[in-house]
Short mmCIF file of C-alpha atoms in Angstrom, two decimals:
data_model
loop_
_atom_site.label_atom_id
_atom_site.label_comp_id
_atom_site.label_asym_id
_atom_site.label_seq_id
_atom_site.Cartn_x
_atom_site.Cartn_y
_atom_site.Cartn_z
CA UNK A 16 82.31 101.26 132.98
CA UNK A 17 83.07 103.17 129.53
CA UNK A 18 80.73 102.10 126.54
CA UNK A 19 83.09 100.14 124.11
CA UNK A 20 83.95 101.63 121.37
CA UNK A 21 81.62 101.36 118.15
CA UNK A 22 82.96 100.21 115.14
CA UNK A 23 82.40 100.69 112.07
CA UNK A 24 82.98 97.39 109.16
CA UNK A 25 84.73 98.53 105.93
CA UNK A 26 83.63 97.18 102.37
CA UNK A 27 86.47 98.73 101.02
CA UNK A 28 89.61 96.10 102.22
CA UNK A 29 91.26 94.17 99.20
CA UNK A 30 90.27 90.42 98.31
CA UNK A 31 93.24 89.00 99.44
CA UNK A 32 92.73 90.57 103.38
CA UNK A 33 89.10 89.64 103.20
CA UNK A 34 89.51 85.92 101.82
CA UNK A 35 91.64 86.02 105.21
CA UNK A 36 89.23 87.67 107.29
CA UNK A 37 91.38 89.90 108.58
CA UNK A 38 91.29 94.10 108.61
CA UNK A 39 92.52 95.77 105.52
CA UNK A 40 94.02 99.07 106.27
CA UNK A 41 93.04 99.81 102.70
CA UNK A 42 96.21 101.53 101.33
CA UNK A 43 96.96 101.47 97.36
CA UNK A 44 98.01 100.51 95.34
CA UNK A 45 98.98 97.65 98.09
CA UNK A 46 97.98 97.30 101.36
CA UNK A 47 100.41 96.79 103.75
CA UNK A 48 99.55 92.95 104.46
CA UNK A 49 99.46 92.06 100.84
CA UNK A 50 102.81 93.88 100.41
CA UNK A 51 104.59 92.24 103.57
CA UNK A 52 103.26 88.73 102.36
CA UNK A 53 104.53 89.89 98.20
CA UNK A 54 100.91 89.41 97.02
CA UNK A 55 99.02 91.00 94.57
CA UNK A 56 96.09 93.59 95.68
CA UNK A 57 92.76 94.15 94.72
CA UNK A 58 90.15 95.78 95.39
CA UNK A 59 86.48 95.79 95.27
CA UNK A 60 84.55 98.30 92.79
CA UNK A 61 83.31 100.99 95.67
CA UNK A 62 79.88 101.92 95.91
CA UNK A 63 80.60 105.05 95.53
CA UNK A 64 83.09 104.92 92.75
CA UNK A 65 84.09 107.59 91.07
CA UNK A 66 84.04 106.47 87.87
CA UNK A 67 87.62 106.22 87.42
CA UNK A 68 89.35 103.21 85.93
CA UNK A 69 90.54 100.83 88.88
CA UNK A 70 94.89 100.78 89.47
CA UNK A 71 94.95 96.90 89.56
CA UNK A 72 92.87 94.21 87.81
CA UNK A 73 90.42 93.05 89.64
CA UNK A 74 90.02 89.45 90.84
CA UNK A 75 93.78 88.00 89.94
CA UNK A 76 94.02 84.98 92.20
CA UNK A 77 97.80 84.03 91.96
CA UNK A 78 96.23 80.13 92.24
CA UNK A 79 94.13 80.71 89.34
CA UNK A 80 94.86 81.48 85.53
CA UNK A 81 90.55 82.47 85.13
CA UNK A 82 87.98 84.94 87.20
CA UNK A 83 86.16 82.43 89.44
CA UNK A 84 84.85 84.11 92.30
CA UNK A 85 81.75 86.46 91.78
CA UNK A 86 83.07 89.43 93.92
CA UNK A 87 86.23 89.11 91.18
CA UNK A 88 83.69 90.53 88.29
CA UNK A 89 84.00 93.65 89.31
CA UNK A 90 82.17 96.30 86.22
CA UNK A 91 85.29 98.70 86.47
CA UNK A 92 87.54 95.49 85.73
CA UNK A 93 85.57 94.67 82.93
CA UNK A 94 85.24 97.77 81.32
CA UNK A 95 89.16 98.35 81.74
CA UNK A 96 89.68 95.10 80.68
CA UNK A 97 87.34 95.85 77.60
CA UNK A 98 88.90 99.17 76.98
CA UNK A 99 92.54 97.15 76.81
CA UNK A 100 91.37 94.85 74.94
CA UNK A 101 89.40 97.52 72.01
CA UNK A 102 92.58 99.56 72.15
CA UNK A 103 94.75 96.37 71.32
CA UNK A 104 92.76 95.28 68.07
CA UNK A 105 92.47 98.86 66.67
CA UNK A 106 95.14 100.84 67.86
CA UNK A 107 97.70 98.81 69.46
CA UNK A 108 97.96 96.03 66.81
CA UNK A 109 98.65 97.77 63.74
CA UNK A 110 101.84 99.23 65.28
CA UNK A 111 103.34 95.31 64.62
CA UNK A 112 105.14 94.86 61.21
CA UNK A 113 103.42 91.86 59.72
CA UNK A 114 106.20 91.23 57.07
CA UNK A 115 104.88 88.17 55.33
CA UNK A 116 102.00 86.85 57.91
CA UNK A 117 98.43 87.18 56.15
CA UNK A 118 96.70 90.53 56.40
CA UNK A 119 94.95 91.18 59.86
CA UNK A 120 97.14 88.63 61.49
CA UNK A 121 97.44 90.81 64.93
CA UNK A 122 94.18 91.80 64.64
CA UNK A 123 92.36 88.76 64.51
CA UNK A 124 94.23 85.54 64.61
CA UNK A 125 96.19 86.21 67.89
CA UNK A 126 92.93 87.76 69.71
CA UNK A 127 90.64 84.73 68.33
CA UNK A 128 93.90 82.56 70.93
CA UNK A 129 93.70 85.00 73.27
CA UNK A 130 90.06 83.87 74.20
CA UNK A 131 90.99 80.48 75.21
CA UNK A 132 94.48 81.05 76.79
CA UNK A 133 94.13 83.64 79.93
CA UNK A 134 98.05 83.71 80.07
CA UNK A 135 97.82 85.28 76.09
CA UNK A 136 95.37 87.22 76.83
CA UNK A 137 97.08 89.02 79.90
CA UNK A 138 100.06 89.46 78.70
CA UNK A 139 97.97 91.45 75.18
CA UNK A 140 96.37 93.57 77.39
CA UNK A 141 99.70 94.71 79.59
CA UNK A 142 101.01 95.24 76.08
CA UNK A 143 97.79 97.71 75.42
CA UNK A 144 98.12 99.44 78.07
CA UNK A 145 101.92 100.42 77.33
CA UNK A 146 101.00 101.61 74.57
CA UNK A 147 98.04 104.08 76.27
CA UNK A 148 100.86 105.05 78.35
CA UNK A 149 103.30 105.74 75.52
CA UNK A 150 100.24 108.13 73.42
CA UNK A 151 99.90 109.51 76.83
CA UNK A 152 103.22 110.39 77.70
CA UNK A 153 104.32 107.58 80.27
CA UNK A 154 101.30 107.90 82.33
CA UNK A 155 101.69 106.45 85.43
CA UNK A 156 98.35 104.58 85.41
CA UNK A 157 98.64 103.05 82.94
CA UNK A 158 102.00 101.81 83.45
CA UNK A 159 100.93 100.39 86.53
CA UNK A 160 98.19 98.51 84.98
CA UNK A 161 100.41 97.34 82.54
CA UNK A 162 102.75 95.66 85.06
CA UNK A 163 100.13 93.69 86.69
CA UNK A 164 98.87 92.30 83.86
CA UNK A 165 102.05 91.63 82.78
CA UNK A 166 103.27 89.84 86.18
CA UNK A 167 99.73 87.72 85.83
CA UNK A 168 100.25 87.02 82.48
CA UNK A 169 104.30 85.75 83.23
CA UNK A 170 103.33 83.97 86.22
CA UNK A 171 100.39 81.81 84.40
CA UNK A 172 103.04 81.43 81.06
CA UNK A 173 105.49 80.03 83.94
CA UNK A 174 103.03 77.16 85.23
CA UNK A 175 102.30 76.28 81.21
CA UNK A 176 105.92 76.20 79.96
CA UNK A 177 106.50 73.76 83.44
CA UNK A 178 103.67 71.54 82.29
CA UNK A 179 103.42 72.63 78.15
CA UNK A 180 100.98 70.38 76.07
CA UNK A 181 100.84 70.31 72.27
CA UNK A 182 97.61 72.84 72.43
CA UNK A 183 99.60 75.57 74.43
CA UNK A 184 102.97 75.88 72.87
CA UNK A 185 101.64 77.91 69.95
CA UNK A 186 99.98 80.46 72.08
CA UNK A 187 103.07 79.98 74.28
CA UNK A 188 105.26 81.26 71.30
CA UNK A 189 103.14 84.00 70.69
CA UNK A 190 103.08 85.20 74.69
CA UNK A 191 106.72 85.00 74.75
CA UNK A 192 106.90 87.02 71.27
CA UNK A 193 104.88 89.82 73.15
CA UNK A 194 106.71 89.35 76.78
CA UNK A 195 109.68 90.30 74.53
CA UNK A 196 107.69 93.37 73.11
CA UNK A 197 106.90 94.41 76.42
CA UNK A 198 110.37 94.30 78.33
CA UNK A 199 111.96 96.58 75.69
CA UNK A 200 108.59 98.66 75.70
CA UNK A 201 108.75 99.35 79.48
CA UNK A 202 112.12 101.14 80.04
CA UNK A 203 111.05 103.41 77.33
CA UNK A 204 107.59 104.65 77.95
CA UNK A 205 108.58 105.08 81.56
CA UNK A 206 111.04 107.31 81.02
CA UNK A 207 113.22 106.48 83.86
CA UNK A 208 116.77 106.75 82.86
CA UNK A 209 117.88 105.92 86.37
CA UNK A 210 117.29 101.82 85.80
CA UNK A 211 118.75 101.65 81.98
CA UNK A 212 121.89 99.74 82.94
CA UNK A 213 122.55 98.30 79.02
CA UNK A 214 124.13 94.96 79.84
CA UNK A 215 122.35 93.78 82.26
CA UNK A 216 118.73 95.07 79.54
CA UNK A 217 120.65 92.98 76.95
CA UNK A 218 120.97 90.32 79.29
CA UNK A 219 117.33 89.67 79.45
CA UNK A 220 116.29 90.40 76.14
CA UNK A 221 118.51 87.53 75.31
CA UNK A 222 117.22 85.12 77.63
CA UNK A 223 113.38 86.13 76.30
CA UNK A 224 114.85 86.10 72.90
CA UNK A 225 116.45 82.15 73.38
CA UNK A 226 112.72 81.15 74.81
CA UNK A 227 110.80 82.69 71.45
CA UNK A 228 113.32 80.90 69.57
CA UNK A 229 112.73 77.28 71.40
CA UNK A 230 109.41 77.67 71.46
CA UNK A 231 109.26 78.37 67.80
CA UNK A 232 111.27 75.02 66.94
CA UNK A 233 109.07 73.10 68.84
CA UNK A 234 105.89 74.25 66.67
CA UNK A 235 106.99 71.40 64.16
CA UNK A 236 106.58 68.45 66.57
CA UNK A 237 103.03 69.12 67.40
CA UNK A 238 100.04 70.14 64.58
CA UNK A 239 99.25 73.25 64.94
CA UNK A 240 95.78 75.45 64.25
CA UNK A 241 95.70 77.69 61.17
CA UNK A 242 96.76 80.77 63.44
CA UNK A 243 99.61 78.91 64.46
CA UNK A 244 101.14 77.74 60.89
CA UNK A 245 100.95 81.20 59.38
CA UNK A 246 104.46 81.76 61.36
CA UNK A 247 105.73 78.74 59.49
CA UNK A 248 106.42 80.77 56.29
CA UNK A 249 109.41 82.29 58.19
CA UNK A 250 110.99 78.97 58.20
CA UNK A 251 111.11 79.64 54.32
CA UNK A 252 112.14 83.18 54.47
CA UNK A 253 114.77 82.47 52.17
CA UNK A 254 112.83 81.00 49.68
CA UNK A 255 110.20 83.91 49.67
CA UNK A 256 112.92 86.47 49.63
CA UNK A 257 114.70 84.60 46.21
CA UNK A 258 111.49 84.79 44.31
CA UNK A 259 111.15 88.31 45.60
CA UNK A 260 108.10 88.00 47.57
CA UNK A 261 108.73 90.60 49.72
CA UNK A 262 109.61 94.06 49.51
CA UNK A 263 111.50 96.27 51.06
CA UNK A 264 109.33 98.85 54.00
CA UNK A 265 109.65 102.39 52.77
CA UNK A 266 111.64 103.54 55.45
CA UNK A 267 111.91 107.67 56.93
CA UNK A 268 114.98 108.88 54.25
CA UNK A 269 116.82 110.11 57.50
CA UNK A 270 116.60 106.60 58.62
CA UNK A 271 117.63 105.15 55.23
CA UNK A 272 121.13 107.49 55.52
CA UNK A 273 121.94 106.54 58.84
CA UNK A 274 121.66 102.92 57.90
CA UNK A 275 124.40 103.66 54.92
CA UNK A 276 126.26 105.58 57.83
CA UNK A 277 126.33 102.53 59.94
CA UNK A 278 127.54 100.49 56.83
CA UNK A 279 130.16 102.91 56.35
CA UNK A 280 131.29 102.63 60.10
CA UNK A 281 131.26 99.17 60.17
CA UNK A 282 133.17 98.68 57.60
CA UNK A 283 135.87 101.28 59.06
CA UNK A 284 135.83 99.37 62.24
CA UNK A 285 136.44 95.88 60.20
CA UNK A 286 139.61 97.04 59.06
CA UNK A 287 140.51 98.15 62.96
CA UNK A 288 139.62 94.23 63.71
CA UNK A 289 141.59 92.82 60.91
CA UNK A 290 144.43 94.67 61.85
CA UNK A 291 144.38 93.88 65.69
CA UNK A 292 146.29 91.00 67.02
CA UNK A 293 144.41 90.82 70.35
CA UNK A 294 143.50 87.25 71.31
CA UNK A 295 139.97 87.90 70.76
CA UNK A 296 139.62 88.54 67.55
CA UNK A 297 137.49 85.95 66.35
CA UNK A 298 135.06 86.72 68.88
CA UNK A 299 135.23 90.32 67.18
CA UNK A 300 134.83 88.63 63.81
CA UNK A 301 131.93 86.85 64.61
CA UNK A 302 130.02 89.63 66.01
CA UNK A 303 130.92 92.11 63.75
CA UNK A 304 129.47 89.78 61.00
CA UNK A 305 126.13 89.10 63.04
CA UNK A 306 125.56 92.90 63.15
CA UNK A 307 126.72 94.11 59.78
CA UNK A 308 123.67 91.55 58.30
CA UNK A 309 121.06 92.78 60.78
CA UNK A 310 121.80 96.06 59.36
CA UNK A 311 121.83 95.21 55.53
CA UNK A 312 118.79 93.46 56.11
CA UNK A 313 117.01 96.75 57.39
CA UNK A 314 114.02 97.41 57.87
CA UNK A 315 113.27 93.49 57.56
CA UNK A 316 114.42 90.81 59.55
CA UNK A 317 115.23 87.91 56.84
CA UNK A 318 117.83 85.20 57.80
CA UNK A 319 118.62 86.90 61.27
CA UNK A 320 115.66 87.91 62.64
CA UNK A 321 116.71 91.91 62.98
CA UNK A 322 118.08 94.24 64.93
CA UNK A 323 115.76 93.32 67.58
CA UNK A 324 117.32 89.89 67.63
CA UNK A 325 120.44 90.60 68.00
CA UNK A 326 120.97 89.83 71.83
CA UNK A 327 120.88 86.11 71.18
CA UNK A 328 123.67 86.20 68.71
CA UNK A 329 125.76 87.96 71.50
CA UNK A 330 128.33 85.23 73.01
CA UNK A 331 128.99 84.90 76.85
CA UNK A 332 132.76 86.07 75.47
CA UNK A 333 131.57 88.85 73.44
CA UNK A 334 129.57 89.64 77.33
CA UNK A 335 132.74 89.29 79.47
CA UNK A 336 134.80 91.18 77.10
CA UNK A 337 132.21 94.46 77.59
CA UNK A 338 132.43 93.52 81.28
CA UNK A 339 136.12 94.13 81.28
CA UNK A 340 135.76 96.95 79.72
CA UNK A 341 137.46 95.90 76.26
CA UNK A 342 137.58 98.69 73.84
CA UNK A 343 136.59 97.11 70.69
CA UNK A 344 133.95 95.19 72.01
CA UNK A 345 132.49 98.20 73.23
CA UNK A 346 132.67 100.13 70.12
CA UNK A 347 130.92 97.30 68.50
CA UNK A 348 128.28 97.48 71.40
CA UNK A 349 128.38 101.55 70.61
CA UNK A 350 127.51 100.53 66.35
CA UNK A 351 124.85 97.79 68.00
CA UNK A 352 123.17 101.25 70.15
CA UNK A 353 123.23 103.19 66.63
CA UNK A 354 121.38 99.84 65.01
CA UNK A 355 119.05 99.56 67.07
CA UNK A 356 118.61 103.74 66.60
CA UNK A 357 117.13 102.55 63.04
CA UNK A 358 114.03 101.46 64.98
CA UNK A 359 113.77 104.20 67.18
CA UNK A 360 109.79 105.13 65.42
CA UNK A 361 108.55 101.86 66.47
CA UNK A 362 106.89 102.60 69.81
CA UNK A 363 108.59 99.97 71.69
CA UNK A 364 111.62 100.33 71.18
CA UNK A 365 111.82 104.07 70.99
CA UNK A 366 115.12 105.36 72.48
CA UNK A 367 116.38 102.61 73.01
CA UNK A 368 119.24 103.17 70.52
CA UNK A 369 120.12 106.46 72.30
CA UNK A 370 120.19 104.81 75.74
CA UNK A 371 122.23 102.30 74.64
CA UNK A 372 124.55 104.81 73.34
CA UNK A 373 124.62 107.11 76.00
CA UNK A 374 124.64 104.36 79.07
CA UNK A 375 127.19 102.58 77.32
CA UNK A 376 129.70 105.35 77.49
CA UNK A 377 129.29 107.99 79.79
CA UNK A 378 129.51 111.36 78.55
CA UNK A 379 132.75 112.68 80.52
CA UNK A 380 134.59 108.91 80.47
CA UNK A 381 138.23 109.13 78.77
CA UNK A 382 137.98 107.64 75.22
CA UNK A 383 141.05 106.45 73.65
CA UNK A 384 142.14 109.11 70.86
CA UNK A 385 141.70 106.04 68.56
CA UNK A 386 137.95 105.35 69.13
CA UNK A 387 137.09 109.25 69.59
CA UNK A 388 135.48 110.22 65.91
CA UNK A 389 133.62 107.15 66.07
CA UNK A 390 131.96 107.76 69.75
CA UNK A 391 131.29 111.17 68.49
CA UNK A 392 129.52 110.37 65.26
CA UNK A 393 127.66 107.74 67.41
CA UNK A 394 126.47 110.27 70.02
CA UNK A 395 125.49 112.63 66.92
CA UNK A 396 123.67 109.60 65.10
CA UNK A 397 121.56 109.17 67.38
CA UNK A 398 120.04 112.48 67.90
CA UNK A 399 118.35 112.09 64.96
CA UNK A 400 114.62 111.81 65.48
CA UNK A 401 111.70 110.32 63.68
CA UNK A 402 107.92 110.60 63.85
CA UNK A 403 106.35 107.74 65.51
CA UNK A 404 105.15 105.37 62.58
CA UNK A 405 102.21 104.12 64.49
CA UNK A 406 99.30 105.75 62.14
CA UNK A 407 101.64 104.68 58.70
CA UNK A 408 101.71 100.83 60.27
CA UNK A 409 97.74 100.85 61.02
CA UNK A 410 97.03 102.72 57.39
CA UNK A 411 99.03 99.86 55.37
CA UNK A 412 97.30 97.16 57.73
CA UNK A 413 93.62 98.37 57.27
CA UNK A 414 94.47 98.01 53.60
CA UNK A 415 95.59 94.69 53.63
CA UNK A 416 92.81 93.67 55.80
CA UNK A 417 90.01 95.14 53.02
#
């Protein structure tokens, strides 16, 4: 009879495989089991480990928001983790405008909640990590990394907005606020052009935009901790700005034309409006005068929240008009691409602008002899490039926090 077979046990098979005791065949950065059953993967720190920082985050139970089981503590995870975290309060941070929050509010205020709320915490260290991958040129890593904490951190703020108690919705408004951050961060570190489909991006910043923006009503109903009520002062942005609290950013002066460009254009494109008898024209109207604001109130955000914002003020009209392909609601979706150019050295929101402008009409479509020097001065607007502000951000911050 033939001697059977030896064989030989593996300490290498994900969690997940081994809290089922069955074989892990130990692929990455999923194994097939976990990826046929749409579960997260991880695995154990190796006894012979290289050293290198682990793919996924160790220990991420989908049933559980904290790291219960011992084997979850695994020292890579908590030296990534650690590394995340560092790079958050002194790098990553100070890349946030504060506009009128107190000094060293991203530095210390939003970590100090991040302690006690996993879901916060998660979704500050996905953010870090985009940011590594943005300083290191979209590395792959670290995007990765950056997506699972992100899909832990979205699946744990899921369960608390189903269930939210007074002591969560202010770290709940923050989370979204940074969920936000991270959806337009992601198409732009990644560099894959292939995905940018504009509508359907503007789409879903709107829908993360209308959740900040309930959440932040409901701070009101509840008391709040200290952290918490330093956002109230934008409920009295007027105010502040009438007794000239707050000054205007010193802005790149190639930045500070195109903005007077953009004016310029709009107000060419106004008269185009006026003049048109199509049956939309107050839905024109009313977007044209939601954008022209955002981009008078550059670089801040005042009374309508910014550029950044503007994907909530877009109707379900205004949508189905681009959808059909209507002309002038596209050119005002071309001027929105150009706005949002005016951010383009913020990190996270990068080229944006250009993608917006180049997705949004391709670069051999037909263009009505009408709209032509306006799609060309877009397309030319938005080649204009700036230096990353990053080091300019954390150099005003570290002052204010002294």
């Amino acid at each position: 009879m033939p001697s059977r077979r030896s064989h030989t046990k593996s300490r290498r098979g994900c969690f997940q495989c081994k809290r089922r005791h069955v074989k892990c065949d130990e692929e990455l950065p999923r194994c097939s089991l976990c990826r046929k059953r749409g579960l997260d993967c991880d695995y154990p720190q190796s006894g012979d480990a290289d050293g290198q920082l682990p793919l996924t985050p160790q220990g991420s139970n989908q049933h559980n928001d904290t790291l219960t089981s011992s084997e979850g503590w695994s020292a890579q995870t908590r030296m990534l983790e650690m590394k995340l975290f560092h790079h958050y309060t002194v790098e990553a941070s100070f890349t946030l405008r504060q506009d009128v929050l107190e000094a060293g509010h991203f530095q210390v205020a939003v970590p100090r909640l991040a302690t006690s709320n996993p879901f916060l915490l998660d979704i500050l260290l996905a953010f870090a990590a985009l940011h590594l991958a943005f300083l290191e040129q979209g590395d792959s890593k670290w995007l990765e990394i950056a997506l699972k904490y992100q899909s832990r951190a979205c699946s744990a703020f899921s369960r608390v907005l189903a269930d939210l108690a007074p002591e969560t919705l202010g770290p709940a408004f923050i989370c979204s606020i940074f969920i936000m951050l991270c959806a337009f961060a992601y198409p732009c570190v990644s560099q894959n052009r292939d995905t940018f489909d504009p509508l359907l991006q503007v789409l879903e910043i709107n829908r993360l935009l209308t959740g900040c923006a309930f959440l932040f009503e409901q701070l009101d109903s509840v008391e709040q901790p200290e952290e918490i009520k330093a956002w109230f002062i934008y409920k009295r942005r007027v105010v502040l700005l009438k007794q000239g609290q707050v000054e205007d950013a010193q802005e790149d002066p190639g930045l500070e034309q195109l903005q007077r460009d953009l004016l310029k254009s709009l107000n060419h494109l106004r008269s185009s409006i006026d003049s048109t008898e199509s049956p939309h024209k107050a839905i024109y109207l009313s977007t044209w005068d939601t954008l022209q604001e955002m981009v008078k109130e550059w670089p801040r955000g005042r009374n309508q929240g910014g550029i950044l914002a503007f994907p909530i003020h877009i109707s379900k009209e205004f949508m189905a008009r681009l959808q059909e392909g209507d002309w002038i609601a596209r050119i005002l979706f071309l001027h929105y691409g150009v706005g949002m150019h005016l951010l383009s050295n913020k990190w996270y929101v990068g080229t944006w602008g250009r993608r917006l402008v180049a997705t949004g009409l391709g670069p051999q479509e037909e263009v009505p002899e009408v709209w032509q020097e306006t799609v060309q001065w877009a397309r030319q607007a938005v080649a204009y490039t700036v230096p990353y502000d990053g080091e300019r951000q954390k150099e005003k911050s570290e002052m204010g926090l002294r």
